[in-house]
Coordinates of N, CA and C and ligand atoms in Angstrom, one line a residue:
X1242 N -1.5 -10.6 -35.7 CA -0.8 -9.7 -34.7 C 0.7 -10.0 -34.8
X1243 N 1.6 -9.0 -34.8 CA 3.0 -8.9 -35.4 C 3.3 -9.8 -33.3
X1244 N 5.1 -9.1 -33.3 CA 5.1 -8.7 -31.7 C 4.9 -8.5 -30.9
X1245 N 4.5 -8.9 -30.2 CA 3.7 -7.8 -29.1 C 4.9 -6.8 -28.8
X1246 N 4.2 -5.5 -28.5 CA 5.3 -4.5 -27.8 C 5.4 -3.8 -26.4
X1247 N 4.1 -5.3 -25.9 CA 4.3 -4.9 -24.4 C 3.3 -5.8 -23.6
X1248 N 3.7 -5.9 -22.2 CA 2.8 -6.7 -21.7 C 1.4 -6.7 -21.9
X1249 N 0.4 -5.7 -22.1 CA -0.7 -5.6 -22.4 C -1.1 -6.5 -23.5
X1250 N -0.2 -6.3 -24.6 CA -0.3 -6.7 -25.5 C 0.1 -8.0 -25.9
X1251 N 1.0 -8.5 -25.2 CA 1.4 -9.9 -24.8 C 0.2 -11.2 -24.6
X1252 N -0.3 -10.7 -23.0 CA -1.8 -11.3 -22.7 C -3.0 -11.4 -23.5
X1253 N -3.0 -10.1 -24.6 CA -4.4 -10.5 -25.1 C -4.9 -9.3 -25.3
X1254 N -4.2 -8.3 -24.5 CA -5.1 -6.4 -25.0 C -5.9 -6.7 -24.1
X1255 N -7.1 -5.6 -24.0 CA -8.2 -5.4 -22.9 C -9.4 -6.4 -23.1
X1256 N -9.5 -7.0 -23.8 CA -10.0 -8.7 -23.3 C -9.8 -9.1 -22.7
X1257 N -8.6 -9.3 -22.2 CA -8.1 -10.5 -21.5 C -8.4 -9.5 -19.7
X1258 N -8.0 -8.1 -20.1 CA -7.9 -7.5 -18.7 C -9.5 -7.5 -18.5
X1259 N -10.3 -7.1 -19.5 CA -11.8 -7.5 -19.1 C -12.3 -8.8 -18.3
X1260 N -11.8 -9.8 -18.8 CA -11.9 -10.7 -18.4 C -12.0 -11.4 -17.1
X1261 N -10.4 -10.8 -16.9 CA -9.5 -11.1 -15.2 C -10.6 -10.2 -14.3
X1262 N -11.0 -8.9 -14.8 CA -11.8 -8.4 -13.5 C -12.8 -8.4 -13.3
X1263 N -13.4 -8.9 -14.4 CA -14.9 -9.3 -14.3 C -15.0 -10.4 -13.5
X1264 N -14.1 -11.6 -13.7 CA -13.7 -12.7 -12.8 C -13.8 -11.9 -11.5
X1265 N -13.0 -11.6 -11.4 CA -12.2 -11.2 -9.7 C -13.6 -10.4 -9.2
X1266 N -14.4 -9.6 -9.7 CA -15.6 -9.0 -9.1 C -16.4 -9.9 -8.7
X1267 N -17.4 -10.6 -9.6 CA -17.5 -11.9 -9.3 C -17.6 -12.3 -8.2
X1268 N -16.5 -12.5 -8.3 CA -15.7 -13.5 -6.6 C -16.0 -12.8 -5.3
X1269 N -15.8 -10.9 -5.7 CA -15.7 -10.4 -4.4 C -17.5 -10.5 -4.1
X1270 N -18.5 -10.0 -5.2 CA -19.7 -10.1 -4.8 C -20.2 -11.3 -3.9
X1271 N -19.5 -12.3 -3.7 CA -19.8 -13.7 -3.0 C -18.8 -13.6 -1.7
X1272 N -18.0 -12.4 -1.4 CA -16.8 -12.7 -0.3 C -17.5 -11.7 0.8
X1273 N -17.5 -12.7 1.7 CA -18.0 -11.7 3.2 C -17.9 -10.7 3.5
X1274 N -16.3 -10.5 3.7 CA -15.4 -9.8 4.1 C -15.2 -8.6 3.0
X1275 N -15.0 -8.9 1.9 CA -14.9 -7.9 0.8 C -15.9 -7.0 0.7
X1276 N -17.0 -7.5 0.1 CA -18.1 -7.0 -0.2 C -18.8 -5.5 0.2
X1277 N -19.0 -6.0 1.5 CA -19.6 -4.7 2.7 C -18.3 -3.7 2.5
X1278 N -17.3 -4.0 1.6 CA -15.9 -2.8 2.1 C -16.1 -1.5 0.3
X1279 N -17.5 -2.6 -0.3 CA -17.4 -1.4 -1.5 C -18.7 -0.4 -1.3
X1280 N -18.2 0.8 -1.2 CA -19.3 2.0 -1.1 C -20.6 1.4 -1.7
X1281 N -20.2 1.2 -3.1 CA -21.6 1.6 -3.9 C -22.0 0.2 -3.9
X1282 N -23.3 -0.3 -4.3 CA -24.4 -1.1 -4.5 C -24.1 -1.9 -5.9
X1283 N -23.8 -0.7 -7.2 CA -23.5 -1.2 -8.1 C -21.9 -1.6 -8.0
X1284 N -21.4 -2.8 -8.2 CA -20.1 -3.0 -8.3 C -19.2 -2.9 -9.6
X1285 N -20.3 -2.7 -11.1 CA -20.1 -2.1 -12.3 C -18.7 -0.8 -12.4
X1286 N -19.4 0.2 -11.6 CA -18.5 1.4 -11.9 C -16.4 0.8 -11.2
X1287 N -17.0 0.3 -9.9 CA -15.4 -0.1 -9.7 C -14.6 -1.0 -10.2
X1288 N -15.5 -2.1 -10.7 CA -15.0 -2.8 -11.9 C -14.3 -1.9 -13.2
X1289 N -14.4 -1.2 -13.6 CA -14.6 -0.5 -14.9 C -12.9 0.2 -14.4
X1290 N -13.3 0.6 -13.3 CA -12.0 1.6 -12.6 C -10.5 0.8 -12.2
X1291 N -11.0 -0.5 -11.6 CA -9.5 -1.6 -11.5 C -9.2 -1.6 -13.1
X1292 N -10.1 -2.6 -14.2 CA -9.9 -2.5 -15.1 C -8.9 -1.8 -16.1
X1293 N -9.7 -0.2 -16.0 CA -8.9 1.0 -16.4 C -7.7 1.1 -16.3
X1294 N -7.2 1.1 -15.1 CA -5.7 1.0 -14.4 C -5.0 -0.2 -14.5
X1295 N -5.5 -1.9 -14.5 CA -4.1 -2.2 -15.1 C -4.1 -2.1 -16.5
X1296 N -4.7 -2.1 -17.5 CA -4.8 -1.7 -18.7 C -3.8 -0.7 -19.3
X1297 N -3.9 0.3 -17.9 CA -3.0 1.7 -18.1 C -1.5 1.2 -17.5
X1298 N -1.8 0.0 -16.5 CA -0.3 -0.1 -15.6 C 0.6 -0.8 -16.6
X1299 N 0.0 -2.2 -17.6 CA 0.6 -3.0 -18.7 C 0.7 -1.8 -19.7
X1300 N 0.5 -1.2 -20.0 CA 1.1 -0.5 -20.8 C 0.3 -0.4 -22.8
X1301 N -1.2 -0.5 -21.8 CA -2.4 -0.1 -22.9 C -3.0 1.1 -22.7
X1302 N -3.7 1.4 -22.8 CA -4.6 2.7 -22.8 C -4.5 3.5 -21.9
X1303 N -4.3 5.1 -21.9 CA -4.1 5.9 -20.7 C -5.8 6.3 -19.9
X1304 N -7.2 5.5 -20.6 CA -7.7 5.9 -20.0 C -8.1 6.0 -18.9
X1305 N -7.6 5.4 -17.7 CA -7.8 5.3 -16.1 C -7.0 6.8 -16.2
X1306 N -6.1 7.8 -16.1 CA -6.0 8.6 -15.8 C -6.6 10.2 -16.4
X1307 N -6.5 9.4 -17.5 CA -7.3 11.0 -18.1 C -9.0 11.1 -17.1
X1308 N -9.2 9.8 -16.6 CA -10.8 10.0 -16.0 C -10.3 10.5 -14.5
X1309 N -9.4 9.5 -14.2 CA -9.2 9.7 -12.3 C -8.1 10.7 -12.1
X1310 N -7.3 10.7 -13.0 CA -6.0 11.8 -12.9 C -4.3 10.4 -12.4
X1311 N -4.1 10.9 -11.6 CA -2.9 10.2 -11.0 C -3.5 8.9 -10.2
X1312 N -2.9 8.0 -10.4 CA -3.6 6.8 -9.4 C -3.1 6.9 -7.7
X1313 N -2.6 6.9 -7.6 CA -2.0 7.1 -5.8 C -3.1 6.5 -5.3
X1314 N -2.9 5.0 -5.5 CA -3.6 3.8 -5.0 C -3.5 3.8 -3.4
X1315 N -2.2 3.9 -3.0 CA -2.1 3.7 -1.5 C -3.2 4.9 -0.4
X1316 N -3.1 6.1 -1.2 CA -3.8 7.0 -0.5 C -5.8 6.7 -0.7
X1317 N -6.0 6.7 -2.2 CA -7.2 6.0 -2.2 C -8.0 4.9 -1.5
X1318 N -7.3 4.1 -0.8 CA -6.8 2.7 -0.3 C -7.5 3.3 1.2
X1319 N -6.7 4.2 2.0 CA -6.6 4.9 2.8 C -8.5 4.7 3.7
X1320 N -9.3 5.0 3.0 CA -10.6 5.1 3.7 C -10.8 3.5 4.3
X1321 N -10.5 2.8 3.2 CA -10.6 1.0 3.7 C -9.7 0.3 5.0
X1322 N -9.9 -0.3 5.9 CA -9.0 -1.1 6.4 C -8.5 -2.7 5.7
X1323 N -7.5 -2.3 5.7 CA -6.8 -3.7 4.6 C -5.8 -3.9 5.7
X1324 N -6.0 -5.3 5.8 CA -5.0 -5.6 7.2 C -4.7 -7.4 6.5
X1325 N -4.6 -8.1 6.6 CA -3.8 -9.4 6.5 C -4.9 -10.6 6.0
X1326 N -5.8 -10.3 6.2 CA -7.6 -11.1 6.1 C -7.9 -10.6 4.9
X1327 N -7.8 -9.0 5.0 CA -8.6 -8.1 3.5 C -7.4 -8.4 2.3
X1328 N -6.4 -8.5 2.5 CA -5.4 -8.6 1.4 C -5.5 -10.0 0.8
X1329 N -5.5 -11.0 1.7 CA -5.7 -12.5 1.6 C -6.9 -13.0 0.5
X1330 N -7.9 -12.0 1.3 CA -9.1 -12.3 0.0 C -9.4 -11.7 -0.8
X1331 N -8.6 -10.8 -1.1 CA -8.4 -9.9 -2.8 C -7.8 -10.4 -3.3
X1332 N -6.4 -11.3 -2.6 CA -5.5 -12.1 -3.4 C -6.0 -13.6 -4.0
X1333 N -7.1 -13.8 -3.4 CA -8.2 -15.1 -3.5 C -8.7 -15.1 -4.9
X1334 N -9.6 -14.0 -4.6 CA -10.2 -13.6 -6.1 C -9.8 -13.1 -6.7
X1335 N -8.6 -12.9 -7.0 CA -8.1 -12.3 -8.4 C -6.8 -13.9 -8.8
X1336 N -6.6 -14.3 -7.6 CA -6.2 -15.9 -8.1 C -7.0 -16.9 -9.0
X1337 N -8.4 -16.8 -9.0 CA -8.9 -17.2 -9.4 C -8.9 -16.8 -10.6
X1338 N -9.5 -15.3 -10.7 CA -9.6 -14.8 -12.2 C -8.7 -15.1 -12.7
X1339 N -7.2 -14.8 -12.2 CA -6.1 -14.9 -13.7 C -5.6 -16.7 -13.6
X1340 N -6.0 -17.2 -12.3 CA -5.9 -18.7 -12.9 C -6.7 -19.4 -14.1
X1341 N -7.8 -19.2 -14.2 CA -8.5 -19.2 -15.4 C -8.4 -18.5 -16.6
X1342 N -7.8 -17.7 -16.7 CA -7.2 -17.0 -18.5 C -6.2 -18.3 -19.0
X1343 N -5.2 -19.1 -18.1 CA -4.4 -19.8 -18.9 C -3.4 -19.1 -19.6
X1344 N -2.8 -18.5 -18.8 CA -1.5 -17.7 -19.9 C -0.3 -18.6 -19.7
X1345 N 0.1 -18.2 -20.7 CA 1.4 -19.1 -20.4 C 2.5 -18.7 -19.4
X1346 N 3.3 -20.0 -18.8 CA 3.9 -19.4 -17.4 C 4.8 -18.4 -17.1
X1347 N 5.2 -17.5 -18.0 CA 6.1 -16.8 -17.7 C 5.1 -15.3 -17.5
X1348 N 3.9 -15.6 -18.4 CA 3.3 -14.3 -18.5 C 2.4 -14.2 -17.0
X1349 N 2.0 -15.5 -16.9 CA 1.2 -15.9 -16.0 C 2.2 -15.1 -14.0
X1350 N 3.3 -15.8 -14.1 CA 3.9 -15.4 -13.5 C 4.1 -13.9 -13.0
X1351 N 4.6 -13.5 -14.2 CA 4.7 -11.6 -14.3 C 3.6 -10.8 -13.8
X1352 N 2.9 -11.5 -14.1 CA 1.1 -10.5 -13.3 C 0.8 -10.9 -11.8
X1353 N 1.1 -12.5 -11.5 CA 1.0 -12.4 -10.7 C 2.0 -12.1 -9.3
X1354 N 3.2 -11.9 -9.8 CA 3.9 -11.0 -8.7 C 3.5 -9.4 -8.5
X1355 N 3.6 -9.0 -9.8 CA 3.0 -8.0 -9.6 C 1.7 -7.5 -8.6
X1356 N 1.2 -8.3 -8.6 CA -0.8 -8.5 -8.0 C -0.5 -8.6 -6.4
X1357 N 0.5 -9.5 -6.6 CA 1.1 -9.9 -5.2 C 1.5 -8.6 -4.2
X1358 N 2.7 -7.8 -4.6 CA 3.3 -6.9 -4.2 C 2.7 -5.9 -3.9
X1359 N 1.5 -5.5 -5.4 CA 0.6 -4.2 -5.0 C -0.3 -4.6 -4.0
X1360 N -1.1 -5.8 -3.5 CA -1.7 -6.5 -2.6 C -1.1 -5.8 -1.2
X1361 N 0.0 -6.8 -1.0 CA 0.9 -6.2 0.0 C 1.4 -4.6 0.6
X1362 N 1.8 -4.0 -0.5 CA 1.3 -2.6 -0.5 C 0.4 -1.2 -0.3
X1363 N -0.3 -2.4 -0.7 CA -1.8 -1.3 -0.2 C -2.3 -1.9 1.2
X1364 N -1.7 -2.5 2.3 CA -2.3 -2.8 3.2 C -1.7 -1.7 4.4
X1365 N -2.7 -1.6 4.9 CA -2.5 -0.1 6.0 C -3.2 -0.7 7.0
X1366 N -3.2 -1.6 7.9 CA -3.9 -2.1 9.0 C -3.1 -3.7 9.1
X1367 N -2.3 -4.3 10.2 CA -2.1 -5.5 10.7 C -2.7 -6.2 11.4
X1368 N -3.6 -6.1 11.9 CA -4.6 -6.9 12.2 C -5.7 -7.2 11.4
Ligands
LIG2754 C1 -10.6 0.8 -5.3 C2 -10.4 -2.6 -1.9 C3 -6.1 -3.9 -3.5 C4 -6.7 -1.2 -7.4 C5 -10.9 0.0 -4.3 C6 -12.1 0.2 -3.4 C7 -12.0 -0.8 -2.5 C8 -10.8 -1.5 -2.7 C9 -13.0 -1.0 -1.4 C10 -13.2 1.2 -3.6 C11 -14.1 0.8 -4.8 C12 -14.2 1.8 -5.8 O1 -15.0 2.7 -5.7 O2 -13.4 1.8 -6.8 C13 -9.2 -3.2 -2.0 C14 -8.7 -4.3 -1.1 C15 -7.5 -4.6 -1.5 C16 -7.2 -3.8 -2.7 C17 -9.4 -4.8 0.1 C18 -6.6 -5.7 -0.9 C19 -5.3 -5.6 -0.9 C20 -5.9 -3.3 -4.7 C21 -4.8 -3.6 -5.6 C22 -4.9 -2.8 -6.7 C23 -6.2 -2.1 -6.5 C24 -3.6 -4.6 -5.3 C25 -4.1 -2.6 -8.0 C26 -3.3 -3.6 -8.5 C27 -7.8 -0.4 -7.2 C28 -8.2 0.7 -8.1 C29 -9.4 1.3 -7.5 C30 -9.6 0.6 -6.2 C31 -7.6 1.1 -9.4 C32 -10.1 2.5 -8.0 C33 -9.4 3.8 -7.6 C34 -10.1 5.0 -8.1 O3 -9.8 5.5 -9.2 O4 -10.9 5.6 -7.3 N1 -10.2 -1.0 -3.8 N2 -8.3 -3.0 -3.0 N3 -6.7 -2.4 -5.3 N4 -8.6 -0.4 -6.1 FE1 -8.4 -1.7 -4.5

């Protein structure tokens, strides 16, 4: 592999993003609080759907939109309450997941601000 010519491509391509969210689901199927907040039974299809989108956000594949259209996370978000608890332990398990890839620190860093901010972002409830 030449350059990478982009963050996706930096980390590892969609292995590595497979990776991180299979981790991070994982984690949520064992979290109290998370768990009961996902509609469906199978946790497969929303896996597949995080996945898609950062894939699409680093700057790999446009499939997350050609399936869902526009992401407008914050509005999607909208049915859940995400208040300071729910954010905390999304931020939990997905610490885990990309603590365990081992990237190196600058890349390691880059995702995880990012994760951070959209975290914080999508919270619509303070309590
Ligand atoms: C969907 C919870 C943060 C990306 C969902 C769903 C829940 C949820 C319950 C519905 C499951 C589904 O059917 O897909 C939360 C909670 C968060 C959080 C509690 C705490 C802050 C984030 C963040 C991102 C994200 C930070 C992106 C970096 C997504 C995506 C979907 C989704 C892409 C699927 C949207 C679609 O196409 O329908 N989330 N989420 N979420 N979430 Fe989150």
């Amino acid at each position: 592999m030449g350059t990478p010519e982009n963050f996706h491509q930096a980390v590892g391509g969609d292995e590595t993003f497979h990776r991180i969210v299979a981790r991070f689901y994982a984690e949520v199927a064992k979290d109290e609080l998370l768990r009961p907040m996902y509609p469906e039974e199978d946790l497969g299809p929303a896996e597949e759907r995080l996945r898609l989108f950062l894939i699409q956000y680093w700057g790999g594949s446009h499939t997350y939109s050609d399936r869902r259209g526009h992401p407008r996370l914050r509005m999607r978000h909208a049915p859940f309450k995400i208040g300071p608890l729910e954010r905390d332990a999304w931020l939990r398990c997905m610490r885990i997941a990309v603590d365990e890839e081992n990237l190196s620190e600058p890349l390691r860093a880059q995702l995880w601000q990012y994760l951070e901010m959209a975290a914080n972002s999508m919270m619509n409830a303070w309590v």
